Amino acid sequence: MKIATVIGARPQFIKAAAVSRVLRTQHQEILIHTGQHYDANMSEIFFEELHIPRPDYNLGIGSGRHGAQTGAILEQVEEVLITENPDALLVYGDTNSTLAGALAASKLHIPVIHIEAGLRSFNRRMPEEINRVLTDHLSSWLFCPTETAVKNLTAEGITAGVYKNGDVMNDAFLYNLELAKEKSNILQTLGLTSKSFILCTIHRAENTDDPTRLTQILKAVSQISLPVVLPLHPRTRKIVQELGLNSLLEQVKVIEPVGYLDMITLEAHALKLVTDSGGVQKEAYFAGVPCITMRDETEWVETVEVGWNRLTGSDEGKILDAVESFTPPDDRPSIFGDGHAAEQFVTALEG
């Protein structure tokens, strides 16, 4: 098969690294990078570290309002699809690049493959929720990472072309953690020792676009007694500066966004993770590190149900209490598969 793959954001680069490695042994892949994440630290380093094939097309869309960005991606992806005429279009996750790619393909009657299908936070105020729901309803092949995702699709009447194949991010994490042991020196660079610090990430629009929520979160982070390492997303940094909240980060070790190998090294060696990222929640689980999620709900409900993830919203007191007292159980079930999701995906695609 000739498959066009659309990627545009950090988590998609990671997933593509795991899938392309297997997919290209038997099929032709055309890689389309939308440029949704365009900063060198947010994009270029991932291609270098993860040995992702160079994009056949780099659209260079950049940032913008959700509607404008989605529309620009749709228009340019459509042009590529007309030129390449692939047998199918592959998209990952829940970004604007995901939805725009799926829309462009469906308008041209090109079957859509959605990896990470069936996830639901049930919060329609999240742009990611709109993106994932619409993409699922446009897709012909839906590859679900968990049983919960399969059940979510069934509840919406989607049963054809649905597969449970595990999580390709687990594939990538396990593969690259071994590589990181040899190649990452981030702990030494930052003067950190294992299990002596808290790793924090903040980037979700529901937090960054709400001054009250963002202020509460930063107040909590500023009071954590252990050292806090915060790789600061460029967009979050800009908003913090605009709101005059820089003083709340004076006690925090703020660093630039890091590459994937450095990030998973920080995750694996943190005492706890404090985040609003969907991907980081999973990586915390893969690494066996307690996760505190600064959201009111999560699409990764399994991590909460088995006791390894605590939801705090943006509540200052709840965040601080979780950092101090949250302890997961000894048992950590294999809810995301066995690390061979990409192989199962390619096998199902051929069947």
mmCIF file of C-alpha atoms in Angstrom:
data_model
loop_
_atom_site.group_PDB
_atom_site.id
_atom_site.type_symbol
_atom_site.label_atom_id
_atom_site.label_comp_id
_atom_site.label_asym_id
_atom_site.label_seq_id
_atom_site.Cartn_x
_atom_site.Cartn_y
_atom_site.Cartn_z
ATOM 1 C CA MET A 1 0.000 0.000 0.000
ATOM 2 C CA LYS A 2 0.943 3.628 -0.492
ATOM 3 C CA ILE A 3 0.116 5.421 2.757
ATOM 4 C CA ALA A 4 0.306 9.164 3.364
ATOM 5 C CA THR A 5 0.977 10.019 7.014
ATOM 6 C CA VAL A 6 0.177 13.423 8.520
ATOM 7 C CA ILE A 7 2.095 14.561 11.598
ATOM 8 C CA GLY A 8 2.510 17.977 13.151
ATOM 9 C CA ALA A 9 3.135 17.836 16.902
ATOM 10 C CA ARG A 10 5.671 16.276 19.264
ATOM 11 C CA PRO A 11 3.584 13.270 20.399
ATOM 12 C CA GLN A 12 2.887 12.399 16.763
ATOM 13 C CA PHE A 13 6.604 12.394 15.933
ATOM 14 C CA ILE A 14 7.123 9.861 18.724
ATOM 15 C CA LYS A 15 4.290 7.617 17.520
ATOM 16 C CA ALA A 16 5.441 7.904 13.900
ATOM 17 C CA ALA A 17 8.941 6.810 14.891
ATOM 18 C CA ALA A 18 7.552 3.541 16.249
ATOM 19 C CA VAL A 19 5.092 2.902 13.422
ATOM 20 C CA SER A 20 7.175 3.996 10.421
ATOM 21 C CA ARG A 21 9.971 1.669 11.512
ATOM 22 C CA VAL A 22 7.604 -1.283 10.967
ATOM 23 C CA LEU A 23 5.340 0.123 8.240
ATOM 24 C CA ARG A 24 8.175 0.877 5.806
ATOM 25 C CA THR A 25 9.424 -2.702 5.817
ATOM 26 C CA GLN A 26 6.388 -3.682 3.708
ATOM 27 C CA HIS A 27 4.673 -0.517 2.445
ATOM 28 C CA GLN A 28 5.441 2.876 0.891
ATOM 29 C CA GLU A 29 4.948 5.850 3.219
ATOM 30 C CA ILE A 30 4.671 9.518 2.249
ATOM 31 C CA LEU A 31 5.377 11.648 5.328
ATOM 32 C CA ILE A 32 3.650 15.037 5.540
ATOM 33 C CA HIS A 33 4.820 17.369 8.337
ATOM 34 C CA THR A 34 2.300 20.192 8.781
ATOM 35 C CA GLY A 35 4.616 22.367 10.862
ATOM 36 C CA GLN A 36 2.071 22.730 13.691
ATOM 37 C CA HIS A 37 5.075 22.451 16.040
ATOM 38 C CA TYR A 38 7.752 24.401 14.235
ATOM 39 C CA ASP A 39 10.238 25.469 16.925
ATOM 40 C CA ALA A 40 13.549 23.593 16.524
ATOM 41 C CA ASN A 41 13.321 22.287 20.103
ATOM 42 C CA MET A 42 9.734 21.193 19.508
ATOM 43 C CA SER A 43 10.236 19.558 16.126
ATOM 44 C CA GLU A 44 13.634 19.271 14.450
ATOM 45 C CA ILE A 45 15.397 17.543 17.338
ATOM 46 C CA PHE A 46 12.769 14.786 17.328
ATOM 47 C CA PHE A 47 13.517 13.821 13.747
ATOM 48 C CA GLU A 48 17.229 13.685 14.548
ATOM 49 C CA GLU A 49 16.967 11.727 17.812
ATOM 50 C CA LEU A 50 14.270 9.253 16.861
ATOM 51 C CA HIS A 51 15.598 8.545 13.373
ATOM 52 C CA ILE A 52 12.244 9.479 11.858
ATOM 53 C CA PRO A 53 12.511 9.578 8.045
ATOM 54 C CA ARG A 54 12.761 13.130 6.714
ATOM 55 C CA PRO A 55 9.331 14.466 5.691
ATOM 56 C CA ASP A 56 8.498 14.271 2.012
ATOM 57 C CA TYR A 57 6.487 17.466 2.521
ATOM 58 C CA ASN A 58 6.973 20.168 5.166
ATOM 59 C CA LEU A 59 3.999 22.510 4.997
ATOM 60 C CA GLY A 60 5.337 25.071 7.501
ATOM 61 C CA ILE A 61 1.889 26.087 8.746
ATOM 62 C CA GLY A 62 2.996 27.337 12.181
ATOM 63 C CA SER A 63 0.745 28.519 14.978
ATOM 64 C CA GLY A 64 -2.574 30.360 14.771
ATOM 65 C CA ARG A 65 -6.188 30.272 15.904
ATOM 66 C CA HIS A 66 -7.696 26.807 15.818
ATOM 67 C CA GLY A 67 -9.986 27.456 12.858
ATOM 68 C CA ALA A 68 -7.383 29.266 10.784
ATOM 69 C CA GLN A 69 -4.702 26.675 11.508
ATOM 70 C CA THR A 70 -6.994 23.726 10.771
ATOM 71 C CA GLY A 71 -8.185 25.343 7.545
ATOM 72 C CA ALA A 72 -4.659 26.089 6.349
ATOM 73 C CA ILE A 73 -3.542 22.519 7.026
ATOM 74 C CA LEU A 74 -6.622 21.087 5.295
ATOM 75 C CA GLU A 75 -6.001 23.163 2.172
ATOM 76 C CA GLN A 76 -2.343 22.191 1.836
ATOM 77 C CA VAL A 77 -2.789 18.519 2.737
ATOM 78 C CA GLU A 78 -5.489 18.287 0.081
ATOM 79 C CA GLU A 79 -2.996 19.486 -2.544
ATOM 80 C CA VAL A 80 -0.476 16.828 -1.473
ATOM 81 C CA LEU A 81 -3.107 14.075 -1.537
ATOM 82 C CA ILE A 82 -4.206 15.068 -5.055
ATOM 83 C CA THR A 83 -0.562 14.900 -6.175
ATOM 84 C CA GLU A 84 0.299 11.621 -4.422
ATOM 85 C CA ASN A 85 -3.058 9.786 -4.664
ATOM 86 C CA PRO A 86 -2.332 7.391 -1.759
ATOM 87 C CA ASP A 87 -4.317 4.259 -0.930
ATOM 88 C CA ALA A 88 -4.968 5.567 2.592
ATOM 89 C CA LEU A 89 -4.182 8.458 4.920
ATOM 90 C CA LEU A 90 -2.788 7.786 8.408
ATOM 91 C CA VAL A 91 -3.295 10.218 11.298
ATOM 92 C CA TYR A 92 -2.415 10.072 14.989
ATOM 93 C CA GLY A 93 -4.122 11.347 18.114
ATOM 94 C CA ASP A 94 -6.145 14.529 18.424
ATOM 95 C CA THR A 95 -4.387 17.630 17.079
ATOM 96 C CA ASN A 96 -5.581 20.136 14.483
ATOM 97 C CA SER A 97 -3.259 18.342 12.048
ATOM 98 C CA THR A 98 -5.143 15.103 12.778
ATOM 99 C CA LEU A 99 -8.573 16.535 12.009
ATOM 100 C CA ALA A 100 -7.427 18.548 8.993
ATOM 101 C CA GLY A 101 -5.736 15.506 7.459
ATOM 102 C CA ALA A 102 -8.794 13.329 8.018
ATOM 103 C CA LEU A 103 -11.106 15.936 6.503
ATOM 104 C CA ALA A 104 -8.905 16.417 3.445
ATOM 105 C CA ALA A 105 -8.744 12.659 2.816
ATOM 106 C CA SER A 106 -12.453 12.035 3.350
ATOM 107 C CA LYS A 107 -13.378 14.773 0.859
ATOM 108 C CA LEU A 108 -11.222 12.966 -1.710
ATOM 109 C CA HIS A 109 -12.679 9.536 -0.800
ATOM 110 C CA ILE A 110 -9.334 8.332 0.552
ATOM 111 C CA PRO A 111 -9.771 5.917 3.486
ATOM 112 C CA VAL A 112 -8.578 7.285 6.834
ATOM 113 C CA ILE A 113 -6.561 5.287 9.374
ATOM 114 C CA HIS A 114 -6.714 6.660 12.926
ATOM 115 C CA ILE A 115 -4.133 5.474 15.443
ATOM 116 C CA GLU A 116 -5.151 6.279 19.040
ATOM 117 C CA ALA A 117 -8.844 6.093 18.188
ATOM 118 C CA GLY A 118 -11.678 5.978 20.710
ATOM 119 C CA LEU A 119 -10.243 8.248 23.391
ATOM 120 C CA ARG A 120 -12.741 10.478 25.157
ATOM 121 C CA SER A 121 -12.479 13.072 27.928
ATOM 122 C CA PHE A 122 -16.192 13.925 27.447
ATOM 123 C CA ASN A 123 -15.288 17.612 27.641
ATOM 124 C CA ARG A 124 -16.344 19.272 24.400
ATOM 125 C CA ARG A 125 -14.663 22.529 25.449
ATOM 126 C CA MET A 126 -11.326 20.890 24.723
ATOM 127 C CA PRO A 127 -10.318 21.342 21.069
ATOM 128 C CA GLU A 128 -8.635 17.929 21.273
ATOM 129 C CA GLU A 129 -11.964 16.280 22.113
ATOM 130 C CA ILE A 130 -13.637 17.783 19.048
ATOM 131 C CA ASN A 131 -10.694 16.704 16.887
ATOM 132 C CA ARG A 132 -10.672 13.089 18.097
ATOM 133 C CA VAL A 133 -14.450 12.592 17.914
ATOM 134 C CA LEU A 134 -14.729 13.952 14.368
ATOM 135 C CA THR A 135 -11.655 12.024 13.194
ATOM 136 C CA ASP A 136 -13.072 8.752 14.525
ATOM 137 C CA HIS A 137 -16.319 9.295 12.636
ATOM 138 C CA LEU A 138 -14.361 9.940 9.428
ATOM 139 C CA SER A 139 -12.127 6.879 9.743
ATOM 140 C CA SER A 140 -12.281 3.472 8.062
ATOM 141 C CA TRP A 141 -9.634 1.843 10.279
ATOM 142 C CA LEU A 142 -9.662 2.707 13.985
ATOM 143 C CA PHE A 143 -6.793 1.419 16.115
ATOM 144 C CA CYS A 144 -7.542 1.649 19.831
ATOM 145 C CA PRO A 145 -4.894 1.567 22.559
ATOM 146 C CA THR A 146 -7.208 0.262 25.303
ATOM 147 C CA GLU A 147 -10.452 -1.641 25.878
ATOM 148 C CA THR A 148 -12.051 1.567 27.167
ATOM 149 C CA ALA A 149 -11.402 3.199 23.794
ATOM 150 C CA VAL A 150 -13.146 0.310 22.006
ATOM 151 C CA LYS A 151 -16.165 0.690 24.316
ATOM 152 C CA ASN A 152 -16.309 4.434 23.663
ATOM 153 C CA LEU A 153 -16.551 3.813 19.910
ATOM 154 C CA THR A 154 -19.218 1.140 20.380
ATOM 155 C CA ALA A 155 -21.270 3.622 22.408
ATOM 156 C CA GLU A 156 -21.146 6.001 19.424
ATOM 157 C CA GLY A 157 -22.198 3.293 16.976
ATOM 158 C CA ILE A 158 -18.730 2.714 15.516
ATOM 159 C CA THR A 159 -17.956 -1.003 15.328
ATOM 160 C CA ALA A 160 -16.644 -1.638 11.788
ATOM 161 C CA GLY A 161 -12.886 -1.467 11.284
ATOM 162 C CA VAL A 162 -12.172 -1.215 15.021
ATOM 163 C CA TYR A 163 -9.061 -2.922 16.434
ATOM 164 C CA LYS A 164 -7.507 -3.015 19.892
ATOM 165 C CA ASN A 165 -3.749 -3.172 19.267
ATOM 166 C CA GLY A 166 -2.158 -1.534 22.301
ATOM 167 C CA ASP A 167 -0.411 1.816 22.482
ATOM 168 C CA VAL A 168 2.340 2.698 20.006
ATOM 169 C CA MET A 169 3.696 5.239 22.507
ATOM 170 C CA ASN A 170 4.491 2.316 24.789
ATOM 171 C CA ASP A 171 6.471 0.783 21.891
ATOM 172 C CA ALA A 172 8.388 4.038 21.477
ATOM 173 C CA PHE A 173 8.970 4.542 25.193
ATOM 174 C CA LEU A 174 10.384 1.069 25.798
ATOM 175 C CA TYR A 175 12.583 1.229 22.687
ATOM 176 C CA ASN A 176 13.954 4.702 23.359
ATOM 177 C CA LEU A 177 14.427 4.409 27.121
ATOM 178 C CA GLU A 178 17.249 1.945 26.456
ATOM 179 C CA LEU A 179 18.714 4.371 23.921
ATOM 180 C CA ALA A 180 18.393 7.250 26.399
ATOM 181 C CA LYS A 181 20.504 5.405 28.968
ATOM 182 C CA GLU A 182 23.434 5.694 26.565
ATOM 183 C CA LYS A 183 22.765 9.064 24.948
ATOM 184 C CA SER A 184 21.085 11.388 27.477
ATOM 185 C CA ASN A 185 23.108 13.326 30.042
ATOM 186 C CA ILE A 186 20.303 15.703 31.036
ATOM 187 C CA LEU A 187 20.489 14.802 34.739
ATOM 188 C CA GLN A 188 24.164 15.710 34.896
ATOM 189 C CA THR A 189 23.608 18.878 32.848
ATOM 190 C CA LEU A 190 20.883 20.081 35.251
ATOM 191 C CA GLY A 191 22.697 18.876 38.370
ATOM 192 C CA LEU A 192 19.922 16.452 39.329
ATOM 193 C CA THR A 193 19.951 13.107 41.074
ATOM 194 C CA SER A 194 17.365 10.397 40.544
ATOM 195 C CA LYS A 195 14.099 10.700 42.528
ATOM 196 C CA SER A 196 15.086 14.059 44.027
ATOM 197 C CA PHE A 197 12.922 16.356 41.886
ATOM 198 C CA ILE A 198 9.418 16.948 40.522
ATOM 199 C CA LEU A 199 8.969 17.195 36.734
ATOM 200 C CA CYS A 200 6.217 19.560 35.584
ATOM 201 C CA THR A 201 4.686 20.403 32.189
ATOM 202 C CA ILE A 202 1.936 22.950 31.428
ATOM 203 C CA HIS A 203 0.556 23.531 27.947
ATOM 204 C CA ARG A 204 -3.155 22.639 27.644
ATOM 205 C CA ALA A 205 -5.320 25.499 26.383
ATOM 206 C CA GLU A 206 -7.875 24.890 29.164
ATOM 207 C CA ASN A 207 -5.153 25.920 31.634
ATOM 208 C CA THR A 208 -3.006 28.388 29.728
ATOM 209 C CA ASP A 209 -5.919 30.347 28.223
ATOM 210 C CA ASP A 210 -7.653 30.788 31.597
ATOM 211 C CA PRO A 211 -5.725 33.329 33.733
ATOM 212 C CA THR A 212 -7.355 32.106 36.947
ATOM 213 C CA ARG A 213 -6.480 28.454 36.317
ATOM 214 C CA LEU A 214 -2.942 29.261 35.207
ATOM 215 C CA THR A 215 -2.339 31.485 38.241
ATOM 216 C CA GLN A 216 -3.577 28.769 40.616
ATOM 217 C CA ILE A 217 -1.338 26.179 38.969
ATOM 218 C CA LEU A 218 1.751 28.392 39.089
ATOM 219 C CA LYS A 219 1.058 29.304 42.722
ATOM 220 C CA ALA A 220 0.964 25.610 43.572
ATOM 221 C CA VAL A 221 4.107 24.811 41.596
ATOM 222 C CA SER A 222 5.969 27.698 43.273
ATOM 223 C CA GLN A 223 5.266 26.213 46.730
ATOM 224 C CA ILE A 224 6.482 22.648 46.071
ATOM 225 C CA SER A 225 9.271 21.934 48.552
ATOM 226 C CA LEU A 226 11.321 19.703 46.252
ATOM 227 C CA PRO A 227 13.158 21.121 43.218
ATOM 228 C CA VAL A 228 10.755 21.501 40.270
ATOM 229 C CA VAL A 229 11.981 21.134 36.683
ATOM 230 C CA LEU A 230 9.700 22.806 34.133
ATOM 231 C CA PRO A 231 10.448 22.457 30.391
ATOM 232 C CA LEU A 232 8.379 25.466 29.370
ATOM 233 C CA HIS A 233 6.327 25.313 26.178
ATOM 234 C CA PRO A 234 6.921 28.464 24.059
ATOM 235 C CA ARG A 235 3.226 29.330 24.066
ATOM 236 C CA THR A 236 2.960 28.944 27.844
ATOM 237 C CA ARG A 237 6.079 31.093 28.336
ATOM 238 C CA LYS A 238 4.511 33.866 26.229
ATOM 239 C CA ILE A 239 1.264 33.817 28.235
ATOM 240 C CA VAL A 240 3.114 33.803 31.579
ATOM 241 C CA GLN A 241 4.992 36.915 30.469
ATOM 242 C CA GLU A 242 1.830 38.627 29.195
ATOM 243 C CA LEU A 243 0.026 37.997 32.499
ATOM 244 C CA GLY A 244 3.005 39.142 34.580
ATOM 245 C CA LEU A 245 3.299 35.807 36.387
ATOM 246 C CA ASN A 246 7.076 35.405 36.045
ATOM 247 C CA SER A 247 7.598 35.890 39.791
ATOM 248 C CA LEU A 248 5.763 32.611 40.446
ATOM 249 C CA LEU A 249 8.497 30.763 38.547
ATOM 250 C CA GLU A 250 11.441 32.271 40.431
ATOM 251 C CA GLN A 251 11.913 29.128 42.567
ATOM 252 C CA VAL A 252 11.395 26.775 39.630
ATOM 253 C CA LYS A 253 14.130 25.406 37.339
ATOM 254 C CA VAL A 254 12.635 26.591 34.041
ATOM 255 C CA ILE A 255 14.321 25.069 30.992
ATOM 256 C CA GLU A 256 13.709 25.109 27.255
ATOM 257 C CA PRO A 257 11.700 22.215 25.756
ATOM 258 C CA VAL A 258 13.934 19.154 25.534
ATOM 259 C CA GLY A 259 14.273 16.307 23.065
ATOM 260 C CA TYR A 260 12.466 13.030 23.560
ATOM 261 C CA LEU A 261 15.435 11.111 24.957
ATOM 262 C CA ASP A 262 16.083 13.820 27.550
ATOM 263 C CA MET A 263 12.372 14.046 28.359
ATOM 264 C CA ILE A 264 11.875 10.352 29.033
ATOM 265 C CA THR A 265 15.066 10.364 31.105
ATOM 266 C CA LEU A 266 13.639 13.176 33.245
ATOM 267 C CA GLU A 267 10.320 11.324 33.497
ATOM 268 C CA ALA A 268 11.910 8.044 34.531
ATOM 269 C CA HIS A 269 14.037 9.693 37.234
ATOM 270 C CA ALA A 270 11.462 12.148 38.643
ATOM 271 C CA LEU A 271 9.932 11.428 42.026
ATOM 272 C CA LYS A 272 6.539 12.501 40.657
ATOM 273 C CA LEU A 273 5.165 14.088 37.481
ATOM 274 C CA VAL A 274 2.838 17.108 37.586
ATOM 275 C CA THR A 275 1.297 17.719 34.170
ATOM 276 C CA ASP A 276 -1.697 18.521 31.987
ATOM 277 C CA SER A 277 -0.348 16.527 29.037
ATOM 278 C CA GLY A 278 -2.065 13.388 27.787
ATOM 279 C CA GLY A 279 1.189 11.908 26.542
ATOM 280 C CA VAL A 280 3.099 12.592 29.755
ATOM 281 C CA GLN A 281 0.360 10.872 31.778
ATOM 282 C CA LYS A 282 0.962 7.699 29.807
ATOM 283 C CA GLU A 283 4.734 7.982 29.909
ATOM 284 C CA ALA A 284 4.547 8.348 33.670
ATOM 285 C CA TYR A 285 2.646 5.065 33.772
ATOM 286 C CA PHE A 286 5.124 3.361 31.433
ATOM 287 C CA ALA A 287 7.960 4.538 33.712
ATOM 288 C CA GLY A 288 6.218 3.586 36.955
ATOM 289 C CA VAL A 289 6.214 7.166 38.256
ATOM 290 C CA PRO A 290 3.202 8.656 40.134
ATOM 291 C CA CYS A 291 1.358 11.234 38.026
ATOM 292 C CA ILE A 292 -0.619 14.269 39.186
ATOM 293 C CA THR A 293 -2.797 15.598 36.368
ATOM 294 C CA MET A 294 -3.873 19.239 36.495
ATOM 295 C CA ARG A 295 -7.092 18.687 34.588
ATOM 296 C CA ASP A 296 -10.686 18.028 35.588
ATOM 297 C CA GLU A 297 -10.883 14.862 33.484
ATOM 298 C CA THR A 298 -8.603 12.660 31.419
ATOM 299 C CA GLU A 299 -8.915 10.497 28.316
ATOM 300 C CA TRP A 300 -6.561 8.035 30.043
ATOM 301 C CA VAL A 301 -9.121 6.986 32.660
ATOM 302 C CA GLU A 302 -7.422 3.608 33.161
ATOM 303 C CA THR A 303 -4.411 5.265 34.811
ATOM 304 C CA VAL A 304 -6.737 6.859 37.368
ATOM 305 C CA GLU A 305 -8.772 3.696 37.901
ATOM 306 C CA VAL A 306 -5.693 1.600 38.752
ATOM 307 C CA GLY A 307 -4.453 4.269 41.162
ATOM 308 C CA TRP A 308 -1.374 5.649 39.369
ATOM 309 C CA ASN A 309 -2.819 9.009 38.310
ATOM 310 C CA ARG A 310 -4.607 11.599 40.447
ATOM 311 C CA LEU A 311 -6.749 14.367 38.928
ATOM 312 C CA THR A 312 -6.526 17.708 40.748
ATOM 313 C CA GLY A 313 -7.834 20.223 38.239
ATOM 314 C CA SER A 314 -6.178 23.606 38.728
ATOM 315 C CA ASP A 315 -6.903 23.669 42.474
ATOM 316 C CA GLU A 316 -3.818 24.938 44.305
ATOM 317 C CA GLY A 317 -4.509 22.957 47.478
ATOM 318 C CA LYS A 318 -5.270 19.702 45.671
ATOM 319 C CA ILE A 319 -2.093 19.943 43.595
ATOM 320 C CA LEU A 320 0.079 20.531 46.666
ATOM 321 C CA ASP A 321 -1.644 17.792 48.651
ATOM 322 C CA ALA A 322 -1.103 15.295 45.822
ATOM 323 C CA VAL A 323 2.574 16.216 45.504
ATOM 324 C CA GLU A 324 3.015 15.625 49.239
ATOM 325 C CA SER A 325 0.825 12.579 49.828
ATOM 326 C CA PHE A 326 -0.165 10.734 46.638
ATOM 327 C CA THR A 327 1.235 7.202 46.609
ATOM 328 C CA PRO A 328 0.126 4.630 43.986
ATOM 329 C CA PRO A 329 -0.374 0.922 44.749
ATOM 330 C CA ASP A 330 2.347 -1.684 44.210
ATOM 331 C CA ASP A 331 0.505 -3.277 41.268
ATOM 332 C CA ARG A 332 0.797 -1.683 37.805
ATOM 333 C CA PRO A 333 -1.240 -3.707 35.243
ATOM 334 C CA SER A 334 -0.211 -3.832 31.557
ATOM 335 C CA ILE A 335 -3.154 -1.764 30.317
ATOM 336 C CA PHE A 336 -1.344 -0.356 27.256
ATOM 337 C CA GLY A 337 -0.216 -3.572 25.591
ATOM 338 C CA ASP A 338 3.063 -5.424 25.358
ATOM 339 C CA GLY A 339 5.219 -2.983 23.381
ATOM 340 C CA HIS A 340 4.358 -4.492 19.987
ATOM 341 C CA ALA A 341 1.391 -2.320 18.982
ATOM 342 C CA ALA A 342 3.023 -1.178 15.724
ATOM 343 C CA GLU A 343 3.503 -4.753 14.523
ATOM 344 C CA GLN A 344 -0.115 -5.550 15.364
ATOM 345 C CA PHE A 345 -1.240 -2.433 13.496
ATOM 346 C CA VAL A 346 0.595 -3.411 10.276
ATOM 347 C CA THR A 347 -0.676 -7.005 10.517
ATOM 348 C CA ALA A 348 -4.286 -5.813 10.899
ATOM 349 C CA LEU A 349 -3.897 -3.369 8.013
ATOM 350 C CA GLU A 350 -2.871 -6.204 5.722
ATOM 351 C CA GLY A 351 -5.605 -8.548 6.922
#
